Short mmCIF file of C-alpha atoms in Angstrom, two decimals:
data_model
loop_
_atom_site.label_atom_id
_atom_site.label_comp_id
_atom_site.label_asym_id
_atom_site.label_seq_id
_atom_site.Cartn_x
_atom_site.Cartn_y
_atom_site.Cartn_z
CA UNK A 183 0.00 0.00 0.00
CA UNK A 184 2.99 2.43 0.42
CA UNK A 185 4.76 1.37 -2.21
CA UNK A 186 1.90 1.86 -4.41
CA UNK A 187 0.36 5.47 -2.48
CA UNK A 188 3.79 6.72 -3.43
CA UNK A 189 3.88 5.60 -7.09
CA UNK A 190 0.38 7.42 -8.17
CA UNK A 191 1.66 10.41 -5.79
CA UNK A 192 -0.89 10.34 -3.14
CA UNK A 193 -0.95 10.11 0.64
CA UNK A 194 -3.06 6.79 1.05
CA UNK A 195 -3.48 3.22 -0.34
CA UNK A 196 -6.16 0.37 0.34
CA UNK A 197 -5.43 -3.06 -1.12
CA UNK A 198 -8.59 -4.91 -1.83
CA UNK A 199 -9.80 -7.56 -3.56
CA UNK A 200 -11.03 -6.29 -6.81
CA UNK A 201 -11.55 -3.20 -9.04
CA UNK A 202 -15.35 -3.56 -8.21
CA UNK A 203 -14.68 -3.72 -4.36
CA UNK A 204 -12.49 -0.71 -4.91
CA UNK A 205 -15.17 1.08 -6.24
CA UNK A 206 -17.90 0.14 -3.43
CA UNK A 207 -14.86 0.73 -1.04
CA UNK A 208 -14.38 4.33 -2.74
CA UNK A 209 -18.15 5.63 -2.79
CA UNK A 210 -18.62 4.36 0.73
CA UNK A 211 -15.14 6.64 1.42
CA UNK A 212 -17.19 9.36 -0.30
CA UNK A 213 -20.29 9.34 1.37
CA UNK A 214 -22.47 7.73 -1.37
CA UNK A 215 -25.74 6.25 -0.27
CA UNK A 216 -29.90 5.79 -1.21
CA UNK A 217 -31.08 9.47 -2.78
CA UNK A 218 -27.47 10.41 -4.20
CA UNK A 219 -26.79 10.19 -7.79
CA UNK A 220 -23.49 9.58 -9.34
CA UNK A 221 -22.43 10.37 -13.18
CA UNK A 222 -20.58 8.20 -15.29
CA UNK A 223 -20.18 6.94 -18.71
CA UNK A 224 -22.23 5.28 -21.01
CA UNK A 225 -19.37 2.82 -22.53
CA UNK A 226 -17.55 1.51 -19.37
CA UNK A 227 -17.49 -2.16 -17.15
CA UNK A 228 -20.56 -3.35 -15.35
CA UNK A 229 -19.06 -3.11 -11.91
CA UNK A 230 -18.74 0.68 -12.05
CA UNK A 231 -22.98 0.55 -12.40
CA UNK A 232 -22.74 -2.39 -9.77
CA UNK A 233 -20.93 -0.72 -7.56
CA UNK A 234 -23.38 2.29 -7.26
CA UNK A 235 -26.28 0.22 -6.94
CA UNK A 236 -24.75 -1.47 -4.35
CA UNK A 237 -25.21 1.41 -1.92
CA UNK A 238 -28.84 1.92 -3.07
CA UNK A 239 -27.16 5.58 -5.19
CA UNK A 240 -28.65 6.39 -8.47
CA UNK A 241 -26.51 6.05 -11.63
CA UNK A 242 -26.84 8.52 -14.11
CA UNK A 243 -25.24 8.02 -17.87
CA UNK A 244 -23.33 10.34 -19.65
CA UNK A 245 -22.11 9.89 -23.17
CA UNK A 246 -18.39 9.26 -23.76
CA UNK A 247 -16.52 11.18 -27.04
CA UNK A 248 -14.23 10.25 -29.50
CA UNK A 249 -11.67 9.55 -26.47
CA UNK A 250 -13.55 6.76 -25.55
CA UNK A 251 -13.87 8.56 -21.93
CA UNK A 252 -17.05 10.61 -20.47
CA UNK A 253 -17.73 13.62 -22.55
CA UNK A 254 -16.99 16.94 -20.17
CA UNK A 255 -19.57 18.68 -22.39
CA UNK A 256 -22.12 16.27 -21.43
CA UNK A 257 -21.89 16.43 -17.76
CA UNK A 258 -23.75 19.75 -16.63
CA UNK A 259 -26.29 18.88 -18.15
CA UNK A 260 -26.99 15.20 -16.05
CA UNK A 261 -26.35 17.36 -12.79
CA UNK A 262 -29.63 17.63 -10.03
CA UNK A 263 -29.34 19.08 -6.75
CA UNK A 264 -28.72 14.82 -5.91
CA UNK A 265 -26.10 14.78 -7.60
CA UNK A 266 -22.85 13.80 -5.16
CA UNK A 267 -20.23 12.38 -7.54
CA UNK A 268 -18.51 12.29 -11.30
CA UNK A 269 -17.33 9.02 -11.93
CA UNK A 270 -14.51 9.67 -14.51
CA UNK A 271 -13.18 5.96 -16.05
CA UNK A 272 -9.97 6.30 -17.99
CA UNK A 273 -11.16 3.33 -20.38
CA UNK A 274 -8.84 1.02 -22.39
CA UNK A 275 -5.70 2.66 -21.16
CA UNK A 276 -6.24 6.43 -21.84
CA UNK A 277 -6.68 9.29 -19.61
CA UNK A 278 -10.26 11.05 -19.65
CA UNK A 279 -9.36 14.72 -19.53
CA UNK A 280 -9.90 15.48 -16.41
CA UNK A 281 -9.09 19.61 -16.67
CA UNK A 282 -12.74 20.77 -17.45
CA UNK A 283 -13.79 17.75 -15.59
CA UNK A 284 -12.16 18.57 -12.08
CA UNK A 285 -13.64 22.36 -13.11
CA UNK A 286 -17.00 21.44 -13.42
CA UNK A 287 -16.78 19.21 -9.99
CA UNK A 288 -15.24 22.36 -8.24
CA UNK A 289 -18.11 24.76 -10.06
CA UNK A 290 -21.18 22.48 -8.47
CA UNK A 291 -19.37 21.17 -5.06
CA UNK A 292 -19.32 17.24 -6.51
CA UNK A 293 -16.63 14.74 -5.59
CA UNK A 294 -14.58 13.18 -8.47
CA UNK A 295 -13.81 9.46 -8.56
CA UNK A 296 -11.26 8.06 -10.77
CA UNK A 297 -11.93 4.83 -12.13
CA UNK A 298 -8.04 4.00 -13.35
CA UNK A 299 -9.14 -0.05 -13.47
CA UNK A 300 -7.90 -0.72 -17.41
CA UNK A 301 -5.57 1.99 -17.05
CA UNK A 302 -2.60 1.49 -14.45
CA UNK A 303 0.70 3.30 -15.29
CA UNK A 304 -0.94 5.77 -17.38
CA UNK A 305 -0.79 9.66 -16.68
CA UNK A 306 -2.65 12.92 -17.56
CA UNK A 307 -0.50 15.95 -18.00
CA UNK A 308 2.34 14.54 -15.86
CA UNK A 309 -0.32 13.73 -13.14
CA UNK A 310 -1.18 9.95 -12.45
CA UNK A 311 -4.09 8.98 -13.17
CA UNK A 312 -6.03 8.51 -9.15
CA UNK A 313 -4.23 11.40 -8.09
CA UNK A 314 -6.55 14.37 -8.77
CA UNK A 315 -9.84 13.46 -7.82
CA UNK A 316 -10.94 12.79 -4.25
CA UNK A 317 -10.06 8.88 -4.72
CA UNK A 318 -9.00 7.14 -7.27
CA UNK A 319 -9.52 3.08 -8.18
CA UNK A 320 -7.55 0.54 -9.91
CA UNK A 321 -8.28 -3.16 -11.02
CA UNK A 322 -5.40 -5.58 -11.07
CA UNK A 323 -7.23 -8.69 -12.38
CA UNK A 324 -5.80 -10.58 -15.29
CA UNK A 325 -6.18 -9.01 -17.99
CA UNK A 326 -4.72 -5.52 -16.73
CA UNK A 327 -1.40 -3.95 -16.80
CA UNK A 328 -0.01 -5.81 -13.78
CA UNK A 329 -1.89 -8.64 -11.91
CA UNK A 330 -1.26 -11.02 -9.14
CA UNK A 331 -4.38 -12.89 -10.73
CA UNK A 332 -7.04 -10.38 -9.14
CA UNK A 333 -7.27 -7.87 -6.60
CA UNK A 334 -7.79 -3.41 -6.63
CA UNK A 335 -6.48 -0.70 -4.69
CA UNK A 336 -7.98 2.25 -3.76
CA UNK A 337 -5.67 6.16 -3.57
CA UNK A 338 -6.75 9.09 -1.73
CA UNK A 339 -5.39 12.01 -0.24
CA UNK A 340 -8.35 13.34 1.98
CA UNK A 341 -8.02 11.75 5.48
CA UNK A 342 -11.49 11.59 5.56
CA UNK A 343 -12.31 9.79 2.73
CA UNK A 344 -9.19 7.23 3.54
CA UNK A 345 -10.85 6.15 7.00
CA UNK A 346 -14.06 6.13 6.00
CA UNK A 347 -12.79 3.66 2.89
CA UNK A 348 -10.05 1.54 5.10
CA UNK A 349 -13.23 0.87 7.64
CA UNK A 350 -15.64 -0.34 4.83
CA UNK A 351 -13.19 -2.61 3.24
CA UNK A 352 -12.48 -4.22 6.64
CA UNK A 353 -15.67 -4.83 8.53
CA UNK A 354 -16.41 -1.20 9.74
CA UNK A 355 -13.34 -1.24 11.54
CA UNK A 356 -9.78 0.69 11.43
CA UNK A 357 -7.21 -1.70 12.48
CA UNK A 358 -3.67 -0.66 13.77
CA UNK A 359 -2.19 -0.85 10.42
CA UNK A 360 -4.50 1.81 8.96
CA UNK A 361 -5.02 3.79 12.21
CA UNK A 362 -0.92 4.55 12.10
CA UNK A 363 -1.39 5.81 8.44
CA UNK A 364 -4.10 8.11 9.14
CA UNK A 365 -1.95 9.70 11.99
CA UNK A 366 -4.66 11.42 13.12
CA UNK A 367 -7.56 10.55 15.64
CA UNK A 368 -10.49 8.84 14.07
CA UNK A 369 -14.27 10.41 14.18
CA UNK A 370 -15.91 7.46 13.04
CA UNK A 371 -17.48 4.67 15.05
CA UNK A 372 -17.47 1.20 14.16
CA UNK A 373 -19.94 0.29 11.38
CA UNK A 374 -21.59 -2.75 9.34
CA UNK A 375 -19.70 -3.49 6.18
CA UNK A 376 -18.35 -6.29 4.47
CA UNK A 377 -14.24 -8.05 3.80
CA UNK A 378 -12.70 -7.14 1.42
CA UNK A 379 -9.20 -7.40 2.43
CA UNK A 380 -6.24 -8.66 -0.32
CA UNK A 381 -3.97 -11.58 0.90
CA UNK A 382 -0.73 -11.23 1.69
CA UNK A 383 0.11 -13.53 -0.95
CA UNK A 384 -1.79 -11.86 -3.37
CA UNK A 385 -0.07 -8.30 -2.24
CA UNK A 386 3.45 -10.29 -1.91
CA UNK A 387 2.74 -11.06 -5.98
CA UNK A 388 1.26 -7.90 -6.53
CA UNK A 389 4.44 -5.73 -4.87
CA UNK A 390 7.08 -7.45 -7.56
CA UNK A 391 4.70 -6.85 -10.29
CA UNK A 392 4.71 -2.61 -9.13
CA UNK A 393 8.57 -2.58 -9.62
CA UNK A 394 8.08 -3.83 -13.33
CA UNK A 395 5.11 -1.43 -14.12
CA UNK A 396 7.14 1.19 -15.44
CA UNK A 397 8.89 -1.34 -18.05
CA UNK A 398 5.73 -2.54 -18.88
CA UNK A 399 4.19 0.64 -20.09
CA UNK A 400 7.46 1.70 -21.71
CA UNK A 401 7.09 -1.31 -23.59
CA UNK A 402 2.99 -0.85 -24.60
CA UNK A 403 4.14 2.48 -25.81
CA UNK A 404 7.36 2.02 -27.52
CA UNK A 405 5.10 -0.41 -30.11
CA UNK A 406 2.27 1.67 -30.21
CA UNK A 407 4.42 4.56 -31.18
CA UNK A 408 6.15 2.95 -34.25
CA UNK A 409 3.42 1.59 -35.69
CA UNK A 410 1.06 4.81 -35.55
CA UNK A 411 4.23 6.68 -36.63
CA UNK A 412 4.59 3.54 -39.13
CA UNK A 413 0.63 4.17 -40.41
CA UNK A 414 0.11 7.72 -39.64
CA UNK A 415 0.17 9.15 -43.50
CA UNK A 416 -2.22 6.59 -44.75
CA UNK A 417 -4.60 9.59 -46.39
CA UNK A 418 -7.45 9.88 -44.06
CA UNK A 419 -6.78 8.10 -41.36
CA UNK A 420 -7.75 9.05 -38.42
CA UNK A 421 -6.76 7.08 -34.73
CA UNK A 422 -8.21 7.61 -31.22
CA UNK A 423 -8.71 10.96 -29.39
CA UNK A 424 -6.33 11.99 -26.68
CA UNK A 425 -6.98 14.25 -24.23
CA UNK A 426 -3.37 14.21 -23.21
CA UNK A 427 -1.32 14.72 -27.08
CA UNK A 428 1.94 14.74 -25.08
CA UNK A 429 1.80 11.35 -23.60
CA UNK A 430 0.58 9.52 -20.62
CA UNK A 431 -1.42 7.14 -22.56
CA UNK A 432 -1.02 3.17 -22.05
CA UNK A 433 -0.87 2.38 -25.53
CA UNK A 434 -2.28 -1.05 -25.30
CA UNK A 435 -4.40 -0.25 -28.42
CA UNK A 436 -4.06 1.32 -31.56
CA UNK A 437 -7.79 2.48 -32.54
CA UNK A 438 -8.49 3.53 -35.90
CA UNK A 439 -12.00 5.60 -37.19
CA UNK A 440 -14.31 4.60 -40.16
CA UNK A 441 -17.33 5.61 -41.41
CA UNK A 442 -19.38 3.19 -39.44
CA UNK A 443 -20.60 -0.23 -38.23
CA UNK A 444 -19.91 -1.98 -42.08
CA UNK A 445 -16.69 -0.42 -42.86
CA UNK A 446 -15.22 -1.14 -39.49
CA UNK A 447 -16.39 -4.90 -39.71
CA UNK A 448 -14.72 -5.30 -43.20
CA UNK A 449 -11.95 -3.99 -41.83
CA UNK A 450 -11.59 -6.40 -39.05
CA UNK A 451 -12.67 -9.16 -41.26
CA UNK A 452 -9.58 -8.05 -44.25
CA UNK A 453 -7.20 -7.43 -40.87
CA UNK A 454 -7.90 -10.92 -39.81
CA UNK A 455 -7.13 -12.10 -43.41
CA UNK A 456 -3.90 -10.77 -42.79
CA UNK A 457 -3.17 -12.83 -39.73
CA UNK A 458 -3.85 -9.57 -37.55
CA UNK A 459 -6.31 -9.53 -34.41
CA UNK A 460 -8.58 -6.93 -34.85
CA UNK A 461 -11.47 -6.03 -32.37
CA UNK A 462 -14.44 -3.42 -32.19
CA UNK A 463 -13.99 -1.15 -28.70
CA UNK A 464 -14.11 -3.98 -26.21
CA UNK A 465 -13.31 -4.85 -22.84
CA UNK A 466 -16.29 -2.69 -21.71
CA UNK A 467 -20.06 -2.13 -22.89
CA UNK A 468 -22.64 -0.08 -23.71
CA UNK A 469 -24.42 0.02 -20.26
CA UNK A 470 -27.64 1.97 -20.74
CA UNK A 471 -28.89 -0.57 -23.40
CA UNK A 472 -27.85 -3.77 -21.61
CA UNK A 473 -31.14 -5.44 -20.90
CA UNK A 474 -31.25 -6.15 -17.31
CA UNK A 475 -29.75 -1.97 -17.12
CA UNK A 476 -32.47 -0.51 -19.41
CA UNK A 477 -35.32 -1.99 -17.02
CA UNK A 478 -33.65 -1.54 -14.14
CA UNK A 479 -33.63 -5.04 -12.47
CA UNK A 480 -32.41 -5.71 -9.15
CA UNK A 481 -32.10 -8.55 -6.77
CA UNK A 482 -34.51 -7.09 -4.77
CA UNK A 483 -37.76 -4.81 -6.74
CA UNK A 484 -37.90 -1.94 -4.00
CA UNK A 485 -34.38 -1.17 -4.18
CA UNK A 486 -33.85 1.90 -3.21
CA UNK A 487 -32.02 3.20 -6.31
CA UNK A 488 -35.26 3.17 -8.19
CA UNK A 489 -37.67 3.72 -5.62
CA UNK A 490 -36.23 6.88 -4.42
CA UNK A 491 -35.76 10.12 -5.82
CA UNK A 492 -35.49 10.41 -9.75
CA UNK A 493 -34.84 7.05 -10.15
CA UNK A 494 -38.57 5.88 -9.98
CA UNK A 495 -38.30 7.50 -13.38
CA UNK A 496 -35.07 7.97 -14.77
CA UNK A 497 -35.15 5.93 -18.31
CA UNK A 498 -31.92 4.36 -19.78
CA UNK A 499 -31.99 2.31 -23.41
CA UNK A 500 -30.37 3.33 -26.83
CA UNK A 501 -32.24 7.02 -26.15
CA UNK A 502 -29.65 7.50 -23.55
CA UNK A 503 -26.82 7.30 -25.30
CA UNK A 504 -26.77 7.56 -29.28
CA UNK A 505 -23.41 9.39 -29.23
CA UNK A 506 -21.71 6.42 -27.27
CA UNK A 507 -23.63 4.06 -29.68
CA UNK A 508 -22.26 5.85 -32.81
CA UNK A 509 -18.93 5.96 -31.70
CA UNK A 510 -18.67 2.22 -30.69
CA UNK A 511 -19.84 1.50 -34.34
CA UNK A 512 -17.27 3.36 -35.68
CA UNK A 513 -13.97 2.63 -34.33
CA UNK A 514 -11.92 -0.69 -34.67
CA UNK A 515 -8.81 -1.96 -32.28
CA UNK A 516 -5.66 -3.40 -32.78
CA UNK A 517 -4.62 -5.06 -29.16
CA UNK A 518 -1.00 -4.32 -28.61
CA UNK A 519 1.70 -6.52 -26.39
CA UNK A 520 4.97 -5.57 -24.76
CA UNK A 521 6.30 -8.12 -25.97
CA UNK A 522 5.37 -7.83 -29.57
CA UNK A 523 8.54 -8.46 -31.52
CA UNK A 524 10.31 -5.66 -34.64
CA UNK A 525 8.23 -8.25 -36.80
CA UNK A 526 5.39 -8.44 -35.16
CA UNK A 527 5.35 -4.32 -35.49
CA UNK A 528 5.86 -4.52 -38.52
CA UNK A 529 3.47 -7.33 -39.73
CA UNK A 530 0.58 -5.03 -37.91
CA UNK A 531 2.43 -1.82 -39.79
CA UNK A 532 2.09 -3.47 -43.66
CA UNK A 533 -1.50 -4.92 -42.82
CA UNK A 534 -2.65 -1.63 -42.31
CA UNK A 535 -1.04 -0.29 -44.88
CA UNK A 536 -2.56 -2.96 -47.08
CA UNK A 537 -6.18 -2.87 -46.02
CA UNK A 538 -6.99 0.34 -44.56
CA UNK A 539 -6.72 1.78 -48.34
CA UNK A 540 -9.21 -0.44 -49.79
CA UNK A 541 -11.53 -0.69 -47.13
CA UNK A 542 -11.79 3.23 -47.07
CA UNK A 543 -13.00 3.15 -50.60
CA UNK A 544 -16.11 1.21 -49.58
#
């Protein structure tokens, strides 16, 4: 937890057990409960929805832009006087811009929390990503940028928000560990909450694979570099938003824009000709139009979520979120490796070069 608190340049760390029970962890650290409502984007993972539901809060879409993160434009206008907190994911490795988004939290008195699960290692403006919200979360299952198998973390600087976390993720209670971090006397009383403490083992793991994250995204970035450098005066072509030109990006993808959902499946289907894995946006979804989302099902019918507040009758679906539905049509992915070899780069490189052409002309 030091180790890592120091690495994203904040004051606190909690190891848990997942991304998703860093997120509950997080909104319980922020005060989230039945009659707030927290924003967050349209195109993101199921847990950060979960995760809101779980402490009976509202969740409230916004659509994402050509970044793939939540659109700052679109946020004022999804604020109520319920509103309590901006969810702001920095999906598939690259930084949401968080500028206008921190402004707009300052402007209306909202908390900001950092969903950093698919991107650990990455930056915004020389600023890790975590560290300028009120908390920040991070996911080290499998398939991220460093795993011990599966676990999270949540980052904070606000005392506050760190004891009210460390107590939630631990049975309502601040053990001597945590109570020498805070360094200061604790307000809280004990409370009901569940256990979501890592294992040593899986920290022990978890510690050796910090020391290597550095390399790691060197490497992601080093191939993602020469082949957009290797692609970039293909007439046309346009890749991926960044709210961060200068760097700071993972670079585990290279994302490339056509015209829509038939161009970008004949170009994954000519990629894949070529021997090259090509993807639509993935590792997230659409969440407004998922079925059990759009009627708002839950385990129990008079959760509070929807039976308090605007959520009796908020109304998600594809009306929620054409933006986010265009640009997931639109875009198609090439998955990136560390350890992709000079031939590998430049097998992905010629494919491009090859098929991107022809497909355009369709």
């Amino acid at each position: 937890e030091k180790e890592f608190s120091a690495h994203q340049h904040t004051k606190y760390c909690i190891a848990v057990t997942s991304g998703t029970t860093a997120l509950m962890s997080a909104l319980a650290g922020l005060g989230v409960g039945p009659g707030d409502e927290v924003i967050l984007p349209a195109w993101t993972w199921y847990a950060c929805y979960d995760a809101i539901l779980a402490h009976g809060a509202l969740p409230v879409f916004a659509e994402v832009d050509d970044s793939m993160n939540i659109d700052p434009t679109d946020i004022e206008r999804r604020i109520t006087p319920a509103t309590k907190v901006i969810m702001s994911v920095h999906i598939l490795g690259a930084p949401a811009d968080m500028d206008p988004i921190l402004e707009i939290a300052r402007k209306h008195n909202l908390k900001v929390l950092e969903d950093c699960a698919q991107s650990v290692g990455v930056s915004y403006k020389g600023r890790p990503v975590g560290s300028m919200g009120n908390a920040g979360i991070y996911s080290f299952q499998v398939n991220k940028t460093i795993s011990p198998g599966e676990g999270g973390a949540v980052v904070t600087s606000d005392p506050s928000v760190f004891d009210r976390a460390a107590r939630y993720h631990d049975c309502g209670m601040l053990r001597d560990g945590h109570a020498k971090v805070l360094a200061q006397p604790s307000h809280l009383k004990n409370f009901s909450s569940p256990n979501f403490r890592m294992s040593e083992f899986t920290a022990a793991v978890l510690r050796a694979q910090l020391r290597k994250l550095d390399r790691i995204v060197g490497d992601f970035r080093d191939k993602t570099t020469r082949i957009t450098d290797g692609i970039k005066d293909l007439p046309g072509i346009q890749f991926r938003k960044k709210n961060d030109p200068a760097g700071g990006g993972l670079g585990n993808w290279v994302f490339i824009n056509t015209k829509g959902k038939e161009q970008r499946d004949a170009f994954i289907k000519a990629m894949r000709a070529e021997n090259i894995t090509a993807e639509p946006m993935g590792g997230s979804a659409i969440l407004p139009i998922a079925t059990h989302i759009e009627k708002k099902e839950t385990l129990q019918p008079d959760w509070p979520s929807f039976t308090v507040g605007r959520g009796k009758t908020i109304q998600y679906g594809a009306a929620a979120c054409p933006k986010t539905i265009d640009i997931w049509n639109r875009y198609v992915g090439i998955p990136m490796d560390p350890k992709f070899t000079d031939q590998d780069v430049a097998d992905i490189i010629a494919a491009v070069r090859k098929v991107y052409p022809v497909v355009m002309k369709t």
